[in-house]
Coordinates of C-alpha atoms and ligand atoms in Angstrom, one line a residue:
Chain U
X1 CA -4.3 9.3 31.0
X2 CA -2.1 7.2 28.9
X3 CA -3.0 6.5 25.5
X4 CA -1.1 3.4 25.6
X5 CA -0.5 0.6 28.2
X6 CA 0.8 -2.3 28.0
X7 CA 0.6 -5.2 31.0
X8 CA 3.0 -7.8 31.4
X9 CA 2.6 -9.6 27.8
X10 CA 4.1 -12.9 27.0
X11 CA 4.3 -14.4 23.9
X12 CA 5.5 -18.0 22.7
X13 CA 6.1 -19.9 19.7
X14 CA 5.8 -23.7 20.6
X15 CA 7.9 -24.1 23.3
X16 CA 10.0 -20.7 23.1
X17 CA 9.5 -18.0 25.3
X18 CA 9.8 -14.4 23.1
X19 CA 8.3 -12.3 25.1
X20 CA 8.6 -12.2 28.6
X21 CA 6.6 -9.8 30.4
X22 CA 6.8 -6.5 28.8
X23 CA 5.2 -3.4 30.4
X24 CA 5.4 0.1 29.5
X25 CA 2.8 2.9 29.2
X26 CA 3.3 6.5 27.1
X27 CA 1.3 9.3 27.0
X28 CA -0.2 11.1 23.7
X29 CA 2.4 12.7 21.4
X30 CA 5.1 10.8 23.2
X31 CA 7.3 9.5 20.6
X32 CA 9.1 5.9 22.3
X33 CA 12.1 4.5 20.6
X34 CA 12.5 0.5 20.9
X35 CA 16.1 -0.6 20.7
X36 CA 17.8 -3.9 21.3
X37 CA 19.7 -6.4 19.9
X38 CA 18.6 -9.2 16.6
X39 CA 16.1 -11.5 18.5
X40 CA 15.2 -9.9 21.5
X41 CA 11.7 -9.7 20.6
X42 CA 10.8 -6.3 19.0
X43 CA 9.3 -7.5 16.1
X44 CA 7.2 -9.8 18.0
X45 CA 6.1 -7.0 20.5
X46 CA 5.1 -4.7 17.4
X47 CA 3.3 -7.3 16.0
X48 CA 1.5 -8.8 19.5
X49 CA 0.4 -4.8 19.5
X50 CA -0.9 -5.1 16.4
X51 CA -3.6 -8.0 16.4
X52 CA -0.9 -10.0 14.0
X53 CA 0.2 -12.2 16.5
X54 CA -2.0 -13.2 19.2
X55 CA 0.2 -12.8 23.1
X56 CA -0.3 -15.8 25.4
X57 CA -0.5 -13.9 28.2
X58 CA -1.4 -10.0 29.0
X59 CA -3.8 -6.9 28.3
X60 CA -3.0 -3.7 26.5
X61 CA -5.3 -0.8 26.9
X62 CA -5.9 2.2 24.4
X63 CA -7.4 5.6 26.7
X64 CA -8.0 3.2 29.3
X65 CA -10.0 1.1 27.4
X66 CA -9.0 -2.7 27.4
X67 CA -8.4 -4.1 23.4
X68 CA -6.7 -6.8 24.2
X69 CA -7.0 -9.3 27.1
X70 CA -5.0 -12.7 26.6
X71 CA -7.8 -14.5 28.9
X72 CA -10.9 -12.6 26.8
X73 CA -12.8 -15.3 24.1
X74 CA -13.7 -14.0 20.4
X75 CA -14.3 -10.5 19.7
X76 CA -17.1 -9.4 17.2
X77 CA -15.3 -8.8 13.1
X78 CA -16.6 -5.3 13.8
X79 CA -15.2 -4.6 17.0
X80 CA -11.8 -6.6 16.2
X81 CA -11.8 -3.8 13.4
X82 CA -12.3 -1.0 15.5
X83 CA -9.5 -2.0 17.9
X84 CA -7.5 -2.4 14.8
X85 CA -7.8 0.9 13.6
X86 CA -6.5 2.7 17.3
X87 CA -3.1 1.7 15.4
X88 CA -1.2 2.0 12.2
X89 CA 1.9 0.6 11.5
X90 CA 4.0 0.8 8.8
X91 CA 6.2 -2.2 7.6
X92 CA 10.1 -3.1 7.1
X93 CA 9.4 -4.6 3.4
X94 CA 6.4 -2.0 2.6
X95 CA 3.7 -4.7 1.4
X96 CA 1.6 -1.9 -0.5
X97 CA -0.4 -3.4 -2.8
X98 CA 1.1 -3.8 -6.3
X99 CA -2.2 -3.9 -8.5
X100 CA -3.1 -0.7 -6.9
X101 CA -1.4 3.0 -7.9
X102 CA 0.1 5.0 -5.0
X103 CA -3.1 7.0 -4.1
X104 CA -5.4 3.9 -4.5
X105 CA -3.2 2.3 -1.9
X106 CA -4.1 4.6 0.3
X107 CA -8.1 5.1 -0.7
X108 CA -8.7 1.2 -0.6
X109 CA -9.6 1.2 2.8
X110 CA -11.1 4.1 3.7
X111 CA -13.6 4.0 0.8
X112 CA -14.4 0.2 2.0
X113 CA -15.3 1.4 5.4
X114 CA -17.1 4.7 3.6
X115 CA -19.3 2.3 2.1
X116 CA -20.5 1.1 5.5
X117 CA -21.5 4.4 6.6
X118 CA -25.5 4.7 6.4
X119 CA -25.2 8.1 4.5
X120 CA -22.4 6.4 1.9
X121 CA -25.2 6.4 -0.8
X122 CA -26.7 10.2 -0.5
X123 CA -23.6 11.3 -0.2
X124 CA -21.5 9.3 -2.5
X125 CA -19.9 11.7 -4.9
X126 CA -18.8 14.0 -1.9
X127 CA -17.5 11.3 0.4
X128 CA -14.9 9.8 -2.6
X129 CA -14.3 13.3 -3.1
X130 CA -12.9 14.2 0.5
X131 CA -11.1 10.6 0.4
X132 CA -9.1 11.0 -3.0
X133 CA -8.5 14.8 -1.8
X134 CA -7.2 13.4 2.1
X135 CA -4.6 10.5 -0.3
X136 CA -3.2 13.1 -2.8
X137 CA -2.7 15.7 0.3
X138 CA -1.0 13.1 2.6
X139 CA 1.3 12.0 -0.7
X140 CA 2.3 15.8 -1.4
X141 CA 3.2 15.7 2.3
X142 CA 5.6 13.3 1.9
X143 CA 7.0 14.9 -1.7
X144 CA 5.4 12.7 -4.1
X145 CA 2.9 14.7 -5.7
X146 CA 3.8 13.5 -9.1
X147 CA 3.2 10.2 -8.3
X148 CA -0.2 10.0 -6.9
X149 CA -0.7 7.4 -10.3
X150 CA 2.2 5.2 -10.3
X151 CA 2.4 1.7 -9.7
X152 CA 4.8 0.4 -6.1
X153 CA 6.5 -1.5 -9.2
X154 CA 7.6 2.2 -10.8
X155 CA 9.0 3.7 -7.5
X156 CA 11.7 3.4 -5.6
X157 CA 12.1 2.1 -2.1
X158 CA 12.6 5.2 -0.4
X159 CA 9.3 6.2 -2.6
X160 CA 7.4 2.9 -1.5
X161 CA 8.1 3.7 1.9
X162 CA 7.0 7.1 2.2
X163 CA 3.5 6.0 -0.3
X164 CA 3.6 3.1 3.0
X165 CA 3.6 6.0 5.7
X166 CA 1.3 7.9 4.1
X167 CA -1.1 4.8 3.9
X168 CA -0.4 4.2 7.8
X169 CA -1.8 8.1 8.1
X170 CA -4.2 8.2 6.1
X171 CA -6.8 6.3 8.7
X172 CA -5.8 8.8 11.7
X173 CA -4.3 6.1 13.7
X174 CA -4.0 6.7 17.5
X175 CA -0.9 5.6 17.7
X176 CA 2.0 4.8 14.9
X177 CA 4.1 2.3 14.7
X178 CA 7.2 1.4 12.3
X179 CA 9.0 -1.7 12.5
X180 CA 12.7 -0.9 11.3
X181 CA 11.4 1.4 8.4
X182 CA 15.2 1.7 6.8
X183 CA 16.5 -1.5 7.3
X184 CA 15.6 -2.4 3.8
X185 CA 17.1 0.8 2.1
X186 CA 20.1 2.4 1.2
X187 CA 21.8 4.5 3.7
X188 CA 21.3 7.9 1.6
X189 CA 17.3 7.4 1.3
X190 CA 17.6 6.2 5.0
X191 CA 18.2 9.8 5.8
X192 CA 15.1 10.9 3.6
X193 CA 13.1 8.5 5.7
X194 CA 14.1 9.5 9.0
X195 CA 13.6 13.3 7.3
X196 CA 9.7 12.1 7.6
X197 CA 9.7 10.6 10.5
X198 CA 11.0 13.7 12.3
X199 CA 8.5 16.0 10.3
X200 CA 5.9 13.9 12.0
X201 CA 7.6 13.8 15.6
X202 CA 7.2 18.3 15.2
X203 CA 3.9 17.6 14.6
X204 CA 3.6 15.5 17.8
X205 CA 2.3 12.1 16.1
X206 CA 2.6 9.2 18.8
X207 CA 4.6 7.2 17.9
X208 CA 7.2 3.8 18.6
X209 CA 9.9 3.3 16.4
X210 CA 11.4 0.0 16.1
X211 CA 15.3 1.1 15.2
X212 CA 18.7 0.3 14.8
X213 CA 19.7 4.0 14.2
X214 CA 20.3 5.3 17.1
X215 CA 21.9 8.4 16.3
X216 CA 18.2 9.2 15.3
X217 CA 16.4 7.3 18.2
X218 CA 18.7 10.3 20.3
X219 CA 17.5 12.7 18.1
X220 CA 14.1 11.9 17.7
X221 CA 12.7 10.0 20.7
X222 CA 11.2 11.2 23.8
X223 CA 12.2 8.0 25.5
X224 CA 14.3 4.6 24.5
X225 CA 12.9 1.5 25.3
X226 CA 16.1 -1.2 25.4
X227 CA 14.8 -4.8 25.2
X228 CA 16.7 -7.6 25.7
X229 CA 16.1 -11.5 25.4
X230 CA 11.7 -10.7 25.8
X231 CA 12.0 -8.2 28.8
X232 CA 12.6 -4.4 28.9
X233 CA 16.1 -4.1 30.7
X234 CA 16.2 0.0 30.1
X235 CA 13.5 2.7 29.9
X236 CA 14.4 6.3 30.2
X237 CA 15.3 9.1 28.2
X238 CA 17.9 9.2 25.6
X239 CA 20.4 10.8 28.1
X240 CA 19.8 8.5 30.5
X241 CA 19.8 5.3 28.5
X242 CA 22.3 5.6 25.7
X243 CA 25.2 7.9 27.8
X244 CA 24.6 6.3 31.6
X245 CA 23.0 2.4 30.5
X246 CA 22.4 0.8 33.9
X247 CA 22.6 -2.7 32.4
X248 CA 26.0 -4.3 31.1
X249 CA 24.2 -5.5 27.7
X250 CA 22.9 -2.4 26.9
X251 CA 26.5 -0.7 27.4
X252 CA 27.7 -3.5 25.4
X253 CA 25.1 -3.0 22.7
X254 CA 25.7 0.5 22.3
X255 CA 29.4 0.5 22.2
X256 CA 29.0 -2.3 19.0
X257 CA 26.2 0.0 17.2
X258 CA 28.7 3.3 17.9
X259 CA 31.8 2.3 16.2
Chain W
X1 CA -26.5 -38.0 -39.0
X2 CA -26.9 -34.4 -38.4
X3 CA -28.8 -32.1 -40.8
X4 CA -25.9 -30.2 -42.2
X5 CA -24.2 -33.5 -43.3
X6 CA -27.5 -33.8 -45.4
X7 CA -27.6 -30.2 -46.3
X8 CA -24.2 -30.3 -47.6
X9 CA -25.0 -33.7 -49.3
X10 CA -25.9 -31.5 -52.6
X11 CA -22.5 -29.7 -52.6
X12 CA -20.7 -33.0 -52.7
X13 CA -19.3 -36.1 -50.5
X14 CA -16.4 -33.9 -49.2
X15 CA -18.5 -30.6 -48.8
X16 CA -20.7 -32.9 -46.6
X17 CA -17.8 -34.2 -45.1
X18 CA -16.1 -31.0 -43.6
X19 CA -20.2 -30.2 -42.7
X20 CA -19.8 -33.6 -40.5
X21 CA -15.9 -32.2 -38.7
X22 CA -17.7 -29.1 -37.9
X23 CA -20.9 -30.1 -36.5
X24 CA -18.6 -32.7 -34.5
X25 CA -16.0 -29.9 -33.7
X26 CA -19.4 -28.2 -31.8
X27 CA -19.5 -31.1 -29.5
X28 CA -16.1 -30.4 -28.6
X29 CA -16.7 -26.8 -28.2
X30 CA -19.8 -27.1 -26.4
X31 CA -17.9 -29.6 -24.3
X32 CA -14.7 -26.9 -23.7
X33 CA -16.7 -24.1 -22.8
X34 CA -19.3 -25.9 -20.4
X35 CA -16.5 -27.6 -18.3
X36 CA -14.9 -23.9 -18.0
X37 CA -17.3 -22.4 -16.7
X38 CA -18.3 -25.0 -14.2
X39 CA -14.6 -26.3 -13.5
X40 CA -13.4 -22.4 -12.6
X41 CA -15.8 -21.9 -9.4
X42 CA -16.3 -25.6 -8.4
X43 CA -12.2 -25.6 -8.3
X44 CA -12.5 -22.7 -6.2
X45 CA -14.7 -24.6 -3.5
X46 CA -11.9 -27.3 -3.4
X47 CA -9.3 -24.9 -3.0
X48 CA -11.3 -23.5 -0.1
X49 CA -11.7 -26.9 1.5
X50 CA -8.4 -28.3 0.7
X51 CA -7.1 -24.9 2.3
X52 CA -9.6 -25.2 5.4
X53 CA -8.5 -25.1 8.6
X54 CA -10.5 -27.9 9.5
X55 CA -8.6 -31.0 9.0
X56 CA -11.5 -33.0 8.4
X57 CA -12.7 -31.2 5.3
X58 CA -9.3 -30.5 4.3
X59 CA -8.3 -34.3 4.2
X60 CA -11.6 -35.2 2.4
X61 CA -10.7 -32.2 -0.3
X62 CA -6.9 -33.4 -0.4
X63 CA -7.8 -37.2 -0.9
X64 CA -11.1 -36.3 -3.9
X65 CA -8.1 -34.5 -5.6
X66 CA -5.7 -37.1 -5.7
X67 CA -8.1 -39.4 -6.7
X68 CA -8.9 -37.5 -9.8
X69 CA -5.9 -36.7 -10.5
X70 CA -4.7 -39.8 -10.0
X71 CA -6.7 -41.8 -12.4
X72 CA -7.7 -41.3 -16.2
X73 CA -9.5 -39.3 -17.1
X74 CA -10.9 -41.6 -19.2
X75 CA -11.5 -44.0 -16.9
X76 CA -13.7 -41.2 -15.2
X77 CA -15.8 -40.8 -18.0
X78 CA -16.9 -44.7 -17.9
X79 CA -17.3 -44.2 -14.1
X80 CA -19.8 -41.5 -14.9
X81 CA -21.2 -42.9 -17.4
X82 CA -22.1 -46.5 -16.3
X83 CA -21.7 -46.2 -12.7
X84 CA -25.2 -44.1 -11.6
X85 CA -27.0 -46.9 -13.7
X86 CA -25.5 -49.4 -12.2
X87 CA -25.8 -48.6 -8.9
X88 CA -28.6 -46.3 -8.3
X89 CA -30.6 -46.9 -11.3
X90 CA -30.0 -43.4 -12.5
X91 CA -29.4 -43.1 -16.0
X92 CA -27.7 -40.4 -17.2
X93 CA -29.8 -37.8 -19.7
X94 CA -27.0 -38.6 -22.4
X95 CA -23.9 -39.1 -23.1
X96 CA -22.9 -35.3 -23.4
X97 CA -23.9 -34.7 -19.6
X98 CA -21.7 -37.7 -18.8
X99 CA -18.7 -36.0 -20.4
X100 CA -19.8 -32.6 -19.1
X101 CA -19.7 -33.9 -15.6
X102 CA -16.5 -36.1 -15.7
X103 CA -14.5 -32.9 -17.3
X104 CA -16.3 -30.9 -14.7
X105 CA -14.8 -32.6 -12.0
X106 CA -11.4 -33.3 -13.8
X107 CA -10.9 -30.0 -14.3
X108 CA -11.7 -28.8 -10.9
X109 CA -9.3 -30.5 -9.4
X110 CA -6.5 -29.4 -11.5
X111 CA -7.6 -25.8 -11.1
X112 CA -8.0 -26.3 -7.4
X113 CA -4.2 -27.0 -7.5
X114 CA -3.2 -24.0 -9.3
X115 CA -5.7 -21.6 -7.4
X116 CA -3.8 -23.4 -4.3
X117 CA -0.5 -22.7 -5.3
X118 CA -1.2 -19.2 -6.5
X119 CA -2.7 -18.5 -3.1
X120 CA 0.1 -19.6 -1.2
X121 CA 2.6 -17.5 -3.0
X122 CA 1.1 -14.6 -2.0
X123 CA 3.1 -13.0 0.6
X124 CA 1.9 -13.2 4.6
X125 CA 2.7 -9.5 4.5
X126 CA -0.5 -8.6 1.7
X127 CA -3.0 -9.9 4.2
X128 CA -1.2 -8.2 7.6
X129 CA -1.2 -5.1 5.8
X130 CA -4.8 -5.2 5.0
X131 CA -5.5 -6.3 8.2
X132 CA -3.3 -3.6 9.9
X133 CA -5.8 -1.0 7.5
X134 CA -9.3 -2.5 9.2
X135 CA -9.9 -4.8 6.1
X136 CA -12.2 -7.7 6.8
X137 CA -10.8 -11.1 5.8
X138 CA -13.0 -11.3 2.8
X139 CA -12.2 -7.8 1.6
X140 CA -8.4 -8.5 1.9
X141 CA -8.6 -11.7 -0.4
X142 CA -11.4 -10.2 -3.3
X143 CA -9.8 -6.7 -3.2
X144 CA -6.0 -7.4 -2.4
X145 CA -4.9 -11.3 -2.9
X146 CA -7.6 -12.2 -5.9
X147 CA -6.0 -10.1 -8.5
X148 CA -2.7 -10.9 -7.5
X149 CA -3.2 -14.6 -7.8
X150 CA -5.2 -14.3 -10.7
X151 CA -2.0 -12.3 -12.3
X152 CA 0.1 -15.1 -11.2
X153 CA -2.1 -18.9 -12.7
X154 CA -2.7 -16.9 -16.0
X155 CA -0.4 -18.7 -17.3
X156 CA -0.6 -22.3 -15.8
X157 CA -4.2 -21.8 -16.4
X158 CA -3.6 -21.2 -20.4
X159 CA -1.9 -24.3 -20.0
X160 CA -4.9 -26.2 -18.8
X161 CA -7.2 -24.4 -21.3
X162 CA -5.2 -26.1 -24.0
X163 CA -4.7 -29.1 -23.0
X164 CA -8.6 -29.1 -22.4
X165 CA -9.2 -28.3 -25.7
X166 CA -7.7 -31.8 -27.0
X167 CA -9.0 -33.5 -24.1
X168 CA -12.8 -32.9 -25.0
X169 CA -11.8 -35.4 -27.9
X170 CA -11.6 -38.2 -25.3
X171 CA -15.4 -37.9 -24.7
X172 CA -15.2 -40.3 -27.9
X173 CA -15.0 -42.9 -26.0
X174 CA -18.2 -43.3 -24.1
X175 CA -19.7 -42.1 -27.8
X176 CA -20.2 -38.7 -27.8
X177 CA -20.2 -37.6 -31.3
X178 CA -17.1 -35.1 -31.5
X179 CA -15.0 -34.7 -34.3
X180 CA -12.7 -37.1 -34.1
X181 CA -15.3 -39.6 -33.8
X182 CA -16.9 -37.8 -36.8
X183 CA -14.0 -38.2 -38.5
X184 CA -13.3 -41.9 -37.7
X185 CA -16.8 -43.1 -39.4
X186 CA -15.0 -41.7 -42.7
X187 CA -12.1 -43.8 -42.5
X188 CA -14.9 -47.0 -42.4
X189 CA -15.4 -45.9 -45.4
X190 CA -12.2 -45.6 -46.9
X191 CA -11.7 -41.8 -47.0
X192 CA -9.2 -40.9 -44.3
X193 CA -7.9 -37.3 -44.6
X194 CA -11.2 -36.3 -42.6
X195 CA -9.1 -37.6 -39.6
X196 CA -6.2 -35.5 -40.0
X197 CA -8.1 -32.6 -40.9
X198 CA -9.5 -32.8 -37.4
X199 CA -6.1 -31.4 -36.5
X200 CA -7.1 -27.9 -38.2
X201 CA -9.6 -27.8 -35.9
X202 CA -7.8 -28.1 -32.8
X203 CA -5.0 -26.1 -33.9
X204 CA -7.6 -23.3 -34.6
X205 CA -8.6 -23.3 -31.5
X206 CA -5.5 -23.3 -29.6
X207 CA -3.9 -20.4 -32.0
X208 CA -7.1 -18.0 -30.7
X209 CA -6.7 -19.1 -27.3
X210 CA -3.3 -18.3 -27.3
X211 CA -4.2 -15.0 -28.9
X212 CA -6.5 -14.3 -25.9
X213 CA -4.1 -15.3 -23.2
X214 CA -1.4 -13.2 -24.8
X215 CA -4.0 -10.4 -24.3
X216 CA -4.6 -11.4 -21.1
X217 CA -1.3 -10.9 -19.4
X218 CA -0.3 -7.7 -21.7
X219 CA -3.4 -6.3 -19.9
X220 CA -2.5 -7.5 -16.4
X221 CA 1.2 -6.5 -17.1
X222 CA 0.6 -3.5 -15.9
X223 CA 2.2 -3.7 -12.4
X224 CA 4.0 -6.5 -10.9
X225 CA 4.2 -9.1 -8.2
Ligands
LIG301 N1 6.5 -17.0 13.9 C1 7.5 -17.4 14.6 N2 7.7 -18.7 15.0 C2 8.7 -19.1 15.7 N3 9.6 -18.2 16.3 C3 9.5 -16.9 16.0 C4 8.5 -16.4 15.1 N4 8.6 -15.1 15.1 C5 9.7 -14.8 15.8 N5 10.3 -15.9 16.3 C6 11.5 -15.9 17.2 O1 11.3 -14.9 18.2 C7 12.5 -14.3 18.5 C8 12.4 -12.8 18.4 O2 12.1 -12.4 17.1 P1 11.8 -10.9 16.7 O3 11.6 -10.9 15.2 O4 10.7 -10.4 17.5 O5 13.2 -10.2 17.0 P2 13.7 -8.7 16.7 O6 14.0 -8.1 18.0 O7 12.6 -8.0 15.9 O8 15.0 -9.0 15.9 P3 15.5 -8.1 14.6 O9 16.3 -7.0 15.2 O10 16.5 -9.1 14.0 O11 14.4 -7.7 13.8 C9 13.5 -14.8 17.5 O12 14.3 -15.8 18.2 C10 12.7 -15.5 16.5 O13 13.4 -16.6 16.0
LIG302 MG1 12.5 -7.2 13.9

């Protein structure tokens, strides 16, 4: 079954049409790369996915289970948050929390929803224990095992982003998302970002990648989604999409990222 | 008046005298603190309505603000003062709840405005990435946005704080016995450095409370915005 689908979402601001009817399903472990030009609507998609923007028309489904329906009234706090937590996504400009030290970042919201748990107070100690131990693990994952105490204001932005990933991990999310995850760095820590992204593609996270690199959409991605103007106008594999395009804009697209 | 003038009688007129700025400097004091603590929270419950997504409440909120802001404060204090008696027959316990009441509400709706401004600066992205984490709406704004914004009206607060301090000296005018008032019954009598030694007082009280806020943002300096 797929572990995503998405049905024929629309979204508009005011009186302009973003998204257009966008449908596309993956399957767990699947890694989908979304490509297309400034303004076609990727963003917006990411974020209609998300719960951050509400879509005007549709239904998205997690393991055939509907979370979203466009026509469905108010959903209970708790079981908006469970929907929620199918996903993680990780941000262009970070946004970790600047009060907070890398590894609090990370245990802030897992020992909020520990202290729901009927058993938080017997088991206290323990259960802080296994959260503190999960944060520091998934930092040394991504190299920053001397850091586990500094502030996002004492790192760097390749360092932010990887403390940001390992935040978007740390709750197990179904499925992860990134939303142009180098476009605010430098081209050489772009590379130790993309270095990440693939360690977590061999371990067969599912995953959509919101990219201009396409060199590493080739590399990485199972499949390319290529959007253009709200609708999907290419889905395939790399092969397919980026050397034979069927559609003139994507050609034309390509050939201007290439050179 | 007041016991310690008479208890400092013995030392002296002017020993007796500084007894008299002192006891008025209390009023103040009392005054300062009071209206802090009640002008911090009730602000807060303007902010939230002036911030309310229902227009109703937040047109009421936005118009009660400019009202207070927009007149004198010491205009207020009358209004509190005579006003209940006037029209309801309520008189007011004394004149020191009067004044506690007017800077109350002054105050609040100062430190609505800075609450409001330091809430909107805080990026969209802070709340969408707590809500992207499972965070409930109130979890995101007391464990996320509070400390941020608290970080960021430390120092427009101080601001206030001082300019408080001077402004409890206005309760003089529906007769609260502050200092300055203290001070003015000496100048009846021909002895007028009681006045300007009222300025000791206030600049006292600003030096420490520039001491603390100094403290303050060292200690939230720890990270930035
Ligand atoms: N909150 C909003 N209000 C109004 N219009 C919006 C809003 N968000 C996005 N748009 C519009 O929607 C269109 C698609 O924006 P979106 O950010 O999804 O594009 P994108 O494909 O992510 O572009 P980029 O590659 O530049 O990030 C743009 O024309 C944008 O102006
Ligand atoms: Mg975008």
């Amino acid at each position: 079954m797929a572990i995503l689908e998405v049905k024929n979402i629309y979204k508009s601001f005011g009186d302009v049409e973003v998204l257009k009817g966008i449908s596309f399903s993956m399957e767990r472990g699947e890694i989908i790369a979304v490509l297309g030009s400034s303004g076609s609507g990727k963003t917006t998609l990411l974020r209609c996915i998300n719960f951050l923007e509400r879509a005007t028309k549709g239904e998205i489904y997690v393991d055939g289970n509907c979370i979203f329906d466009a026509e469905e009234g108010r959903v209970s706090t708790a079981e908006m948050r469970a929907r929620q937590l199918n996903f993680g996504l990780v941000f262009q400009s970070f946004n970790l929390f600047p009060q907070y030290t890398a590894l609090e970042n990370l245990t802030l919201a897992a020992r909020l929803q520990a202290k729901e748990k009927p058993d938080f107070k017997k088991n206290k100690k323990l259960i802080l224990k296994n959260i503190n131990e999960r944060a520091a693990f998934l930092l040394g994952k991504m190299g920053l095992e001397d850091k586990l105490d500094a502030y996002p204001c004492e790192l760097s932005g390749g360092q932010q982003q990887r403390v940001s990933i390992a935040r978007a991990l740390m709750l197990s999310p179904k499925i992860l998302f990134f939303d142009e995850p180098t476009s605010a760095l430098d081209p050489e820590i772009t590379q130790e970002i993309l270095k990440i992204i693939k360690r977590l593609a061999a371990r067969h996270v599912t995953m959509i990648i919101v990219t201009h690199e396409i060199e590493f959409a080739r590399n990485v991605a199972d499949r390319i989604i290529f959007m253009n103007d709200g609708i999907v106008i290419e889905d395939g594999t790399p092969e397919d999409v980026i050397n034979n395009p069927k559609n003139e804009r994507t050609r034309a697209f390509l050939s201007k990222m290439m050179d | 008046m007041g016991s310690l003038f008479e208890y400092f009688s013995a030392f002296g007129p002017n020993a007796a005298r500084w007894a008299s700025l002192f006891e008025g400097f209390g009023q103040n004091l009392l005054l300062f603190f009071v209206t802090l603590i009640t002008a911090i929270p009730i602000g807060l419950v303007i902010t939230y309505c002036s911030m309310s997504r229902f227009k109703p409440l937040m047109l009421l909120s936005r118009t009660f603000v400019w009202i207070i802001r927009g007149t004198p404060l010491m205009l207020q204090l009358f209004v509190v003062w005579f006003v209940p008696g006037l029209l309801f027959d309520v008189h007011m316990k004394s004149r020191m709840t009067a004044a506690m009441i007017a800077f109350s509400i002054n105050y609040a709706a100062y430190f609505s405005e800075i609450y409001r401004g330091g809430i909107e600066s805080i990026p969209k992205g802070q709340y969408e990435a707590g809500q992207v984490l499972g965070m409930t709406k109130a979890q995101v704004f007391f464990r996320v946005v509070l400390m941020q914004v608290i970080k960021r009206i430390t120092a427009p607060m101080g601001n206030e704080f001082m300019t408080l301090v001077k402004d409890t000296s206005l309760a003089r005018t529906i007769a609260v016995a502050e200092i300055l008032m203290s001070a003015e019954r000496f100048t009846k009598q021909g002895v007028i450095w009681p006045l300007f030694a009222t300025a000791l007082f206030f600049l006292a009280m600003c030096g420490l409370l520039t001491l603390l806020l100094n403290h303050i943002e060292k200690k939230l300096s720890y990270y930035n915005v």
